CSV table of C-alpha atoms in Angstrom, one decimal:
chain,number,residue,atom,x,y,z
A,1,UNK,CA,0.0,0.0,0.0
A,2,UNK,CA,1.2,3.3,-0.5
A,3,UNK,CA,1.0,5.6,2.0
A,4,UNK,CA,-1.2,8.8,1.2
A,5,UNK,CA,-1.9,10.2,4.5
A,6,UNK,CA,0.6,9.7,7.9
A,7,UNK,CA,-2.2,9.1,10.6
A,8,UNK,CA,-0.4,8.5,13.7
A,9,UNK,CA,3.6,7.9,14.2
A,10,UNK,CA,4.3,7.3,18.3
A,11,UNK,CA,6.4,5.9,20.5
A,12,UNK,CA,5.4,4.0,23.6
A,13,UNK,CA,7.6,2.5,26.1
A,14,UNK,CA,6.9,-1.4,26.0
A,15,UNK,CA,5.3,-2.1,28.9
A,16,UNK,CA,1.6,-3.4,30.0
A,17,UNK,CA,-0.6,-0.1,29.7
A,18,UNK,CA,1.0,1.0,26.5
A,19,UNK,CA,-1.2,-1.4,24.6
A,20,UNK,CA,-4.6,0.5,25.8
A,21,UNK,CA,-2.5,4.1,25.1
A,22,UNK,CA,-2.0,2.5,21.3
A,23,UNK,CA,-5.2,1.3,21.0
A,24,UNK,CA,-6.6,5.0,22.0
A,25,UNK,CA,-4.3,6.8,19.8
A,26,UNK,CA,-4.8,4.8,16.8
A,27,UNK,CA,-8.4,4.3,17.4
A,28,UNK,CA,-8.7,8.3,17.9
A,29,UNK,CA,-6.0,8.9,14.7
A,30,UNK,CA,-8.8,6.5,12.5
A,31,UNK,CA,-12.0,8.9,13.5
A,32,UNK,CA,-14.2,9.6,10.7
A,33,UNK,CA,-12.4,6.6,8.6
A,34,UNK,CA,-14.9,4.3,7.0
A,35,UNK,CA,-12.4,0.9,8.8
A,36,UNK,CA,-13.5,-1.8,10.4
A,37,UNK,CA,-12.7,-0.2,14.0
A,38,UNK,CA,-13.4,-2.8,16.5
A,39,UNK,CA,-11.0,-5.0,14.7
A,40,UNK,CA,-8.3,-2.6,14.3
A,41,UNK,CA,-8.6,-1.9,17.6
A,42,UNK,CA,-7.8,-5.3,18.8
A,43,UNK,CA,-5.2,-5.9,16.3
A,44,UNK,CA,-3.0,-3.2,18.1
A,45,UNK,CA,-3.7,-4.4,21.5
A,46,UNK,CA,-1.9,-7.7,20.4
A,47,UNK,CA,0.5,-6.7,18.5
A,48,UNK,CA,1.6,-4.2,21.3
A,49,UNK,CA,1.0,-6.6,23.9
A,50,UNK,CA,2.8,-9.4,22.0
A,51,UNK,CA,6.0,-6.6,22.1
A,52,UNK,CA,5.9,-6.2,25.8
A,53,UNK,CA,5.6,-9.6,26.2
A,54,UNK,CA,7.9,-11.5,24.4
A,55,UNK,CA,10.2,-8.5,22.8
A,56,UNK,CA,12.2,-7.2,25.6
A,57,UNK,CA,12.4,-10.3,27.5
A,58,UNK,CA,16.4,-9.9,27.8
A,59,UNK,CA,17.0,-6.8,29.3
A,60,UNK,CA,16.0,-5.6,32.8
A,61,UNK,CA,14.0,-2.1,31.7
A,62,UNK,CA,11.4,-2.0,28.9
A,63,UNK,CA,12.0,-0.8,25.4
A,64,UNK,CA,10.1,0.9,22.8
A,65,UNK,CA,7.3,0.2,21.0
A,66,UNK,CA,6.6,1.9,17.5
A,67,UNK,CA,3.1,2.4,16.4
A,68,UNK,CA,1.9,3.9,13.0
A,69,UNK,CA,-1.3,4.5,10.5
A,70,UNK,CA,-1.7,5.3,7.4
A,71,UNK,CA,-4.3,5.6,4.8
A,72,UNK,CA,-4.3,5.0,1.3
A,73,UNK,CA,-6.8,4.8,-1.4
A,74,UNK,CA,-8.0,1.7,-0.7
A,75,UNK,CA,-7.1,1.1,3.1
A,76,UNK,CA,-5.5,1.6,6.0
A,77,UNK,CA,-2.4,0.2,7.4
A,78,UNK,CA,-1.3,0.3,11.0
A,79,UNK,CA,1.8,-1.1,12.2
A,80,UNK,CA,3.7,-2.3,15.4
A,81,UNK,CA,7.7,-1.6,15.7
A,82,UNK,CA,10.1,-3.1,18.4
A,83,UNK,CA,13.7,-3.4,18.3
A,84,UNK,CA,14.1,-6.2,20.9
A,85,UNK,CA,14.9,-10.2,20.3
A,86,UNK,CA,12.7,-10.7,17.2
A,87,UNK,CA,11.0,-13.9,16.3
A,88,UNK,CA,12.2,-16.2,18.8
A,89,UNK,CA,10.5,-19.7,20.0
A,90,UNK,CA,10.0,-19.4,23.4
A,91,UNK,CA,8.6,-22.6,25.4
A,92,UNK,CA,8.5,-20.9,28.9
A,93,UNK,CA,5.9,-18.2,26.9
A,94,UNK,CA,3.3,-16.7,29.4
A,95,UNK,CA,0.9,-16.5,26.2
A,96,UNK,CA,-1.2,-19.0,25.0
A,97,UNK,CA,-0.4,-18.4,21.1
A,98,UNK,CA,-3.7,-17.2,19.8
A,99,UNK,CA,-2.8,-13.2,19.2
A,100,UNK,CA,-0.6,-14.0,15.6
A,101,UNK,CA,-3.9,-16.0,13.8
A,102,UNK,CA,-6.4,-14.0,16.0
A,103,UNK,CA,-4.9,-11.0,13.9
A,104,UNK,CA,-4.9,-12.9,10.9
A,105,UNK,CA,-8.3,-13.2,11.3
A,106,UNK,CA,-9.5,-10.0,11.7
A,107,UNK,CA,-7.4,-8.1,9.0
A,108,UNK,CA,-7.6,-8.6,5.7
A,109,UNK,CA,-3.6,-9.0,5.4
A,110,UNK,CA,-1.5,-9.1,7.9
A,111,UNK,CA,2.9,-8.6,7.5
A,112,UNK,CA,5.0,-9.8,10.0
A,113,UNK,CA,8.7,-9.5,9.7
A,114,UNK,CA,11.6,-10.0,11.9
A,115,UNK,CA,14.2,-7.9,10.6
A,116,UNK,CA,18.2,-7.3,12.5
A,117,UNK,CA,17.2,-6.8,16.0
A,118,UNK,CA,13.4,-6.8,16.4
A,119,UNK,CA,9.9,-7.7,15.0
A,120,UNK,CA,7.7,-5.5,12.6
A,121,UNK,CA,4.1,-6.7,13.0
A,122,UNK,CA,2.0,-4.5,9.8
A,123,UNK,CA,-2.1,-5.2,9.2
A,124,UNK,CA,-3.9,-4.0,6.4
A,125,UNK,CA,-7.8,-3.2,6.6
A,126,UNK,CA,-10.0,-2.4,3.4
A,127,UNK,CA,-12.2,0.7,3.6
A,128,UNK,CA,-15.4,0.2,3.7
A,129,UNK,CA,-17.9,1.2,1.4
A,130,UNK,CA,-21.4,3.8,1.9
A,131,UNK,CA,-22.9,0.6,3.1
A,132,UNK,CA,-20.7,-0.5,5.5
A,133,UNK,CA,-18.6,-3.5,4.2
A,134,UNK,CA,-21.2,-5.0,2.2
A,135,UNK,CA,-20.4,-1.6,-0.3
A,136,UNK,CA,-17.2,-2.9,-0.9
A,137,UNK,CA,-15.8,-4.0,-4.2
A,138,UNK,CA,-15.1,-7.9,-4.9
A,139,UNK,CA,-11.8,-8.7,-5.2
A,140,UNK,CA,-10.6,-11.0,-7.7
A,141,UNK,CA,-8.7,-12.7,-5.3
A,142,UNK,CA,-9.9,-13.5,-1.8
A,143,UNK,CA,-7.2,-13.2,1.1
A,144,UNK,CA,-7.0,-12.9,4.9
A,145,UNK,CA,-10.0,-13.7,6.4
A,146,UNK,CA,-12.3,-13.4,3.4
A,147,UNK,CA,-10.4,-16.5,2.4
A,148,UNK,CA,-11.5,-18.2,5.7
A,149,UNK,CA,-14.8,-17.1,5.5
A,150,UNK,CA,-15.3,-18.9,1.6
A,151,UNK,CA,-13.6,-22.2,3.1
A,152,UNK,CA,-15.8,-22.2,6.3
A,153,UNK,CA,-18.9,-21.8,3.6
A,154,UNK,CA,-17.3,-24.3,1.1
């Protein structure tokens, strides 16, 4: 997607109530765009959470946690930064592993890249037509959770 409008570009320090300050600065950042907000809204509360949890697990004081959104013509992108240990396996994990396919779920594309030190966690959401979703345009080709959705159906 390119980027046509910055909507938010903040840094949070990567502890426990930085996932609620995210939530209310993207969700605040997103007024008055036709997005799916309720799943947008959750979709930063894991990825931020998912950085305090398991990014910064090395290092005695918490670090940063990058949060962005953009819009462009046909959606909006928000994103989650961290510069900690990356994508690591972790078997003592206090999580239960549903937060990476819960967001695949709920966006219709979802990015996640560990790159040099740290994790880059980007989710795509389709605007939504005068009708609310149904307004939208078919795709040609069905990703994300509309993909699902067809194979639940099928």
């Amino acid at each position: 997607m390119v980027a046509e409008a910055t909507l938010l570009d903040v840094d949070l320090p990567a502890e426990p109530r930085s996932a609620a300050r995210a939530r209310r600065a993207v969700l605040s950042a997103l007024n008055g765009v036709a997005v799916d907000k309720a799943a947008v809204s959750i979709v930063i509360s894991e990825a931020v959470t998912n950085a305090v949890l398991h990014a910064y697990r090395d290092r005695e004081t918490p670090g940063r946690v990058h949060v962005s959104a953009s819009l462009g013509d046909r959606g909006v992108e928000v994103a989650v930064d961290d510069d900690g240990l990356g994508m690591q396996p972790r078997d003592d994990s206090p999580g239960v592993g549903l937060g990476l396919p819960l967001m695949g779920d709920l966006a219709d594309r979802v990015e996640v890249s560990s790159r040099g030190p740290g994790t880059r966690i980007a989710a795509f959401f389709a605007l939504m037509g005068p009708a609310g979703p149904h307004g939208r345009a078919l795709a040609r080709h069905m990703s994300g959770r509309a993909e699902r959705r067809l194979a639940q159906l099928v």
